[in-house]
């Protein structure tokens, strides 16, 4: 098809415009939602473009490599891993938080609701979030829904039974199970809730005695500014930072300071669980290269592919995962 104008007209300017469009303009993803592509997704697409343009040289397309010569999109700090002592510092710094202090009552099918009227210590909100982000490696949008298209956890996602609730599951976990669908990938996950994570969640439950199953668990409204201002204040108070970033500019290293972001807990959890028990991908639901292939159907969940064969391994991984000291030290005496 080298006579098709679109293929012949591909050049560096077109590739650059395509990559810029992917990361700046919202478009439909595999789940049918409008979203900007991540830098990693854009770079993956660049690989595909280079592949079929290079193949076309066999049929007479001139200068295939020159047509797609373009630097990859700069990726962010998604793979920062937070050391345990830094997590401890962040957990302790939560005591200085002043927001939020009241839960919103937001049902799963509502965009906004009223206050419960129950007040709580702001530190509780941030600490339970850190514990759950580290334990399960969830995306922030799966815990605290600041965007309308997020699907944050509701109380009904916590299943209070010992046996795995999946029809084909049989593992036993006394502190219950977490069953939910990831907002970004639409993957279904059902994971055992470890004792420490459950104790932190029970502290939240105790502040909302009139909660309903369909209510969002950590509902604090949708103020992005207040949310991220509060987190930055915690990170500043903690006094810990990642190592400086280094990139090469004209052959010379340029260093730049970085700060911890909540999304860094996802990569931290994935790495910790993978090192501990080699099941990090099953717990976090990270996509595989096969999932990312063009036209691939998103897996309906870890159960359907390989979770059931690793059910006990996942249970053992989450219930024996070494935790930062603060996760237990800051719990009130039972």
Coordinates of C-alpha atoms in Angstrom, one line a residue:
X1 CA 0.0 0.0 0.0
X2 CA 2.9 2.4 -0.6
X3 CA 0.8 4.3 -3.1
X4 CA -1.6 5.3 -0.4
X5 CA -0.8 9.0 0.3
X6 CA -1.0 8.8 4.1
X7 CA 1.9 6.3 4.2
X8 CA 4.0 8.2 1.7
X9 CA 3.4 11.5 3.5
X10 CA 4.6 10.3 6.9
X11 CA 7.6 12.4 7.9
X12 CA 9.2 13.6 11.1
X13 CA 6.8 16.6 11.4
X14 CA 3.8 14.3 11.1
X15 CA 5.2 11.9 13.7
X16 CA 5.9 14.8 16.1
X17 CA 2.4 16.2 15.7
X18 CA 0.9 12.7 16.3
X19 CA 2.8 12.2 19.5
X20 CA 1.9 15.7 20.7
X21 CA -1.7 15.0 20.0
X22 CA -1.6 11.7 21.9
X23 CA -0.4 13.3 25.1
X24 CA -2.2 16.7 25.0
X25 CA -5.7 16.0 23.4
X26 CA -8.2 13.7 25.1
X27 CA -9.4 10.9 22.9
X28 CA -11.1 7.6 23.4
X29 CA -9.1 4.8 25.0
X30 CA -9.7 1.1 25.0
X31 CA -12.3 1.5 27.7
X32 CA -14.2 4.0 25.6
X33 CA -13.4 6.9 27.9
X34 CA -11.9 10.3 26.8
X35 CA -8.4 10.6 28.2
X36 CA -5.0 11.8 27.2
X37 CA -2.4 9.1 26.5
X38 CA 0.5 8.6 28.9
X39 CA 4.0 9.3 27.7
X40 CA 4.6 5.5 27.8
X41 CA 1.6 4.8 25.6
X42 CA 2.7 7.5 23.1
X43 CA 6.2 5.9 23.0
X44 CA 4.6 2.5 22.4
X45 CA 2.7 3.9 19.4
X46 CA 5.9 5.3 18.1
X47 CA 7.4 1.8 18.1
X48 CA 4.4 0.6 16.0
X49 CA 4.7 3.4 13.5
X50 CA 8.4 2.8 13.0
X51 CA 7.7 -0.9 12.6
X52 CA 5.2 -0.7 9.7
X53 CA 7.0 2.2 8.0
X54 CA 10.3 0.2 8.1
X55 CA 8.5 -2.8 6.7
X56 CA 7.3 -0.7 3.8
X57 CA 10.8 -0.1 2.5
X58 CA 10.7 -3.6 1.0
X59 CA 7.9 -2.3 -1.3
X60 CA 9.7 0.8 -2.4
X61 CA 9.1 3.4 0.4
X62 CA 12.1 5.6 0.5
X63 CA 14.0 6.6 3.7
X64 CA 11.8 4.7 6.2
X65 CA 14.0 5.5 9.2
X66 CA 14.3 9.1 8.4
X67 CA 10.6 9.5 8.2
X68 CA 10.1 8.5 11.8
X69 CA 13.2 9.9 13.4
X70 CA 11.8 11.4 16.6
X71 CA 12.9 11.4 20.2
X72 CA 10.6 9.5 22.6
X73 CA 8.2 11.5 24.7
X74 CA 9.7 12.4 28.1
X75 CA 8.2 10.2 30.8
X76 CA 7.4 11.2 34.3
X77 CA 8.5 9.9 37.7
X78 CA 6.0 6.9 37.7
X79 CA 8.7 4.5 38.8
X80 CA 10.0 6.2 41.9
X81 CA 10.2 3.8 44.8
X82 CA 9.7 5.3 48.3
X83 CA 12.0 3.7 50.9
X84 CA 10.4 2.4 54.1
X85 CA 12.0 5.1 56.3
X86 CA 10.7 7.8 54.0
X87 CA 7.2 6.3 54.2
X88 CA 7.5 6.4 58.0
X89 CA 8.4 10.1 57.8
X90 CA 5.4 10.8 55.5
X91 CA 3.1 8.9 57.9
X92 CA 4.3 10.9 60.9
X93 CA 4.0 14.2 59.0
X94 CA 0.3 13.5 58.4
X95 CA -0.3 14.7 62.0
X96 CA 0.3 18.2 60.7
X97 CA -2.5 18.0 58.2
X98 CA -5.4 20.3 58.6
X99 CA -7.6 19.1 55.7
X100 CA -10.0 17.3 55.3
X101 CA -11.8 17.1 58.6
X102 CA -15.3 15.9 57.4
X103 CA -16.4 13.1 55.2
X104 CA -18.7 13.9 52.3
X105 CA -21.6 11.6 51.7
X106 CA -21.2 10.6 48.1
X107 CA -23.1 7.6 46.7
X108 CA -21.7 5.5 43.9
X109 CA -24.3 7.0 41.4
X110 CA -24.0 10.6 42.6
X111 CA -21.6 13.4 41.6
X112 CA -21.9 15.2 44.9
X113 CA -23.7 14.8 48.2
X114 CA -23.9 16.5 51.6
X115 CA -21.7 16.1 54.7
X116 CA -22.3 13.3 57.1
X117 CA -21.6 15.8 59.9
X118 CA -19.0 13.5 61.5
X119 CA -15.7 15.1 62.0
X120 CA -12.3 13.2 62.2
X121 CA -8.7 14.0 62.5
X122 CA -7.3 14.9 59.0
X123 CA -4.3 12.6 59.7
X124 CA -6.6 9.6 59.5
X125 CA -7.6 10.3 55.9
X126 CA -4.0 10.6 54.7
X127 CA -2.6 7.7 56.7
X128 CA -5.3 5.2 55.7
X129 CA -4.7 6.3 52.1
X130 CA -0.9 5.7 52.3
X131 CA -1.4 2.3 53.9
X132 CA -3.9 1.2 51.2
X133 CA -1.8 2.6 48.4
X134 CA 1.2 0.7 49.6
X135 CA -0.7 -2.5 50.3
X136 CA -2.6 -2.8 47.1
X137 CA -0.8 -0.5 44.7
X138 CA -4.0 1.2 43.6
X139 CA -4.3 4.3 41.5
X140 CA -5.3 7.4 43.4
X141 CA -8.5 7.5 41.4
X142 CA -9.5 4.1 42.7
X143 CA -9.4 5.3 46.3
X144 CA -10.3 9.0 46.2
X145 CA -12.4 10.0 43.2
X146 CA -11.5 13.5 42.4
X147 CA -12.6 13.2 38.7
X148 CA -16.2 12.4 37.5
X149 CA -15.0 9.3 35.6
X150 CA -13.2 7.8 38.6
X151 CA -14.8 4.8 40.3
X152 CA -13.6 5.1 43.9
X153 CA -14.0 2.4 46.4
X154 CA -17.4 2.1 48.1
X155 CA -18.1 0.3 51.4
X156 CA -19.8 -2.5 49.3
X157 CA -16.4 -3.2 47.8
X158 CA -15.3 -4.6 51.1
X159 CA -16.7 -8.1 51.5
X160 CA -16.8 -9.3 55.1
X161 CA -16.4 -13.0 54.7
X162 CA -13.5 -15.3 55.2
X163 CA -13.8 -17.3 52.0
X164 CA -12.7 -15.8 48.7
X165 CA -16.0 -14.5 47.3
X166 CA -15.2 -15.3 43.7
X167 CA -17.3 -18.3 42.5
X168 CA -14.1 -20.3 41.8
X169 CA -12.1 -19.1 44.8
X170 CA -11.5 -21.0 48.0
X171 CA -8.8 -19.2 49.9
X172 CA -9.6 -18.2 53.4
X173 CA -8.7 -14.7 54.8
X174 CA -10.2 -13.8 58.2
X175 CA -10.1 -10.0 57.6
X176 CA -12.1 -10.1 54.4
X177 CA -11.7 -9.3 50.7
X178 CA -11.6 -6.2 48.5
X179 CA -13.5 -6.6 45.2
X180 CA -13.4 -3.7 42.7
X181 CA -13.0 -2.6 39.1
X182 CA -10.1 -0.4 38.2
X183 CA -11.3 2.9 36.8
X184 CA -8.5 3.2 34.1
X185 CA -8.4 -0.4 32.7
X186 CA -11.8 -1.8 33.7
X187 CA -10.0 -4.8 35.2
X188 CA -11.8 -6.7 37.9
X189 CA -9.7 -7.4 41.0
X190 CA -10.5 -9.4 44.2
X191 CA -7.8 -9.2 46.8
X192 CA -7.4 -10.4 50.4
X193 CA -7.3 -7.5 52.9
X194 CA -4.3 -7.9 55.3
X195 CA -4.9 -7.3 59.0
X196 CA -3.1 -4.0 59.2
X197 CA -4.9 -2.5 56.2
X198 CA -8.2 -3.7 57.7
X199 CA -7.5 -2.1 61.0
X200 CA -6.9 1.3 59.4
X201 CA -10.1 1.0 57.4
X202 CA -12.0 0.1 60.5
X203 CA -10.8 3.4 62.1
X204 CA -12.5 5.2 59.2
X205 CA -15.6 3.1 59.5
X206 CA -15.8 4.0 63.2
X207 CA -16.1 7.7 62.3
X208 CA -19.1 7.0 60.0
X209 CA -21.6 4.9 61.9
X210 CA -24.5 5.6 59.5
X211 CA -22.5 4.7 56.3
X212 CA -24.4 2.9 53.5
X213 CA -23.0 0.1 51.3
X214 CA -23.1 2.4 48.2
X215 CA -21.3 5.3 49.8
X216 CA -17.8 6.2 48.8
X217 CA -15.4 5.1 51.5
X218 CA -12.9 8.1 51.4
X219 CA -15.2 10.8 50.1
X220 CA -13.9 14.3 50.7
X221 CA -15.4 16.2 47.8
X222 CA -13.6 17.0 44.5
X223 CA -11.4 19.9 45.3
X224 CA -8.2 19.1 43.4
X225 CA -6.4 22.2 44.8
X226 CA -7.2 21.4 48.5
X227 CA -6.3 17.8 48.0
X228 CA -2.9 18.4 46.4
X229 CA -2.0 21.4 48.5
X230 CA -2.6 19.2 51.6
X231 CA -0.4 16.5 50.2
X232 CA 2.4 18.9 49.3
X233 CA 2.3 20.3 52.9
X234 CA 2.7 16.8 54.3
X235 CA 5.6 16.0 52.0
X236 CA 7.3 19.3 53.0
X237 CA 6.8 18.6 56.7
X238 CA 8.2 15.1 56.3
X239 CA 11.4 16.6 55.0
X240 CA 12.2 13.6 52.6
X241 CA 12.6 13.6 48.8
X242 CA 13.5 11.2 46.1
X243 CA 16.9 11.4 44.6
X244 CA 17.4 14.2 42.1
X245 CA 16.4 13.4 38.5
X246 CA 19.2 13.3 35.9
X247 CA 18.8 13.8 32.2
X248 CA 21.3 14.4 29.5
X249 CA 21.1 17.8 27.7
X250 CA 23.6 18.2 24.8
X251 CA 25.7 15.5 26.3
X252 CA 25.8 16.9 29.7
X253 CA 24.0 15.7 32.9
X254 CA 21.4 18.1 34.2
X255 CA 20.0 17.5 37.7
X256 CA 16.6 18.5 38.9
X257 CA 14.9 18.2 42.3
X258 CA 11.8 15.9 42.7
X259 CA 9.1 15.5 45.3
X260 CA 7.1 12.5 46.3
X261 CA 3.7 12.1 44.7
X262 CA 0.9 9.8 45.7
X263 CA 1.2 7.9 42.4
X264 CA 4.7 6.9 43.5
X265 CA 3.1 4.5 46.0
X266 CA 1.8 2.4 43.0
X267 CA 5.3 1.7 41.7
X268 CA 6.6 1.2 45.3
X269 CA 3.9 -1.4 46.0
X270 CA 4.5 -3.2 42.7
X271 CA 8.2 -3.4 43.4
X272 CA 7.9 -4.5 47.0
X273 CA 5.3 -7.2 46.3
X274 CA 7.3 -8.4 43.2
X275 CA 10.5 -8.7 45.3
X276 CA 8.7 -10.4 48.1
X277 CA 6.6 -13.0 46.3
X278 CA 6.8 -12.4 42.5
X279 CA 3.1 -11.6 42.2
X280 CA 3.2 -7.8 42.0
X281 CA 1.3 -7.7 38.6
X282 CA -1.5 -9.8 40.0
X283 CA -2.0 -7.5 42.9
X284 CA -1.7 -4.2 41.2
X285 CA -3.4 -5.2 37.9
X286 CA -0.6 -3.7 35.8
X287 CA -1.1 -4.3 32.1
X288 CA 1.2 -6.7 30.3
X289 CA 2.7 -6.1 26.8
X290 CA 0.1 -8.5 25.5
X291 CA -2.6 -6.3 27.0
X292 CA -1.2 -3.2 25.3
X293 CA -1.0 -4.7 21.8
X294 CA -3.1 -3.0 19.2
X295 CA -6.7 -4.4 19.2
X296 CA -6.1 -6.4 22.4
X297 CA -9.1 -7.0 24.5
X298 CA -8.6 -5.8 28.1
X299 CA -8.5 -8.9 30.4
X300 CA -11.6 -9.0 32.5
X301 CA -9.5 -9.6 35.6
X302 CA -6.7 -11.5 37.2
X303 CA -9.1 -14.3 38.1
X304 CA -9.9 -15.2 34.5
X305 CA -6.3 -15.5 33.3
X306 CA -4.0 -16.7 36.1
X307 CA -5.1 -15.5 39.5
X308 CA -6.9 -18.7 40.5
X309 CA -3.7 -20.7 39.9
X310 CA -1.9 -18.2 42.2
X311 CA -4.7 -17.6 44.7
X312 CA -2.8 -18.8 47.7
X313 CA 0.4 -17.1 46.6
X314 CA -1.4 -13.7 46.4
X315 CA -2.9 -14.3 49.9
X316 CA 0.5 -15.2 51.3
X317 CA 2.2 -12.3 49.6
X318 CA -0.2 -9.7 51.0
X319 CA -0.4 -11.1 54.5
X320 CA 3.3 -11.5 54.9
X321 CA 4.5 -8.4 53.0
X322 CA 7.0 -6.5 55.2
X323 CA 5.5 -3.2 56.1
X324 CA 7.0 0.2 57.2
X325 CA 7.2 0.4 61.0
X326 CA 4.8 3.3 61.1
X327 CA 1.9 1.3 59.7
X328 CA 1.6 -0.5 63.1
X329 CA 3.3 2.0 65.4
X330 CA 0.7 4.7 64.6
X331 CA -2.3 2.5 65.1
X332 CA -4.1 3.3 68.4
X333 CA -3.8 0.6 71.0
X334 CA -6.6 -2.0 70.5

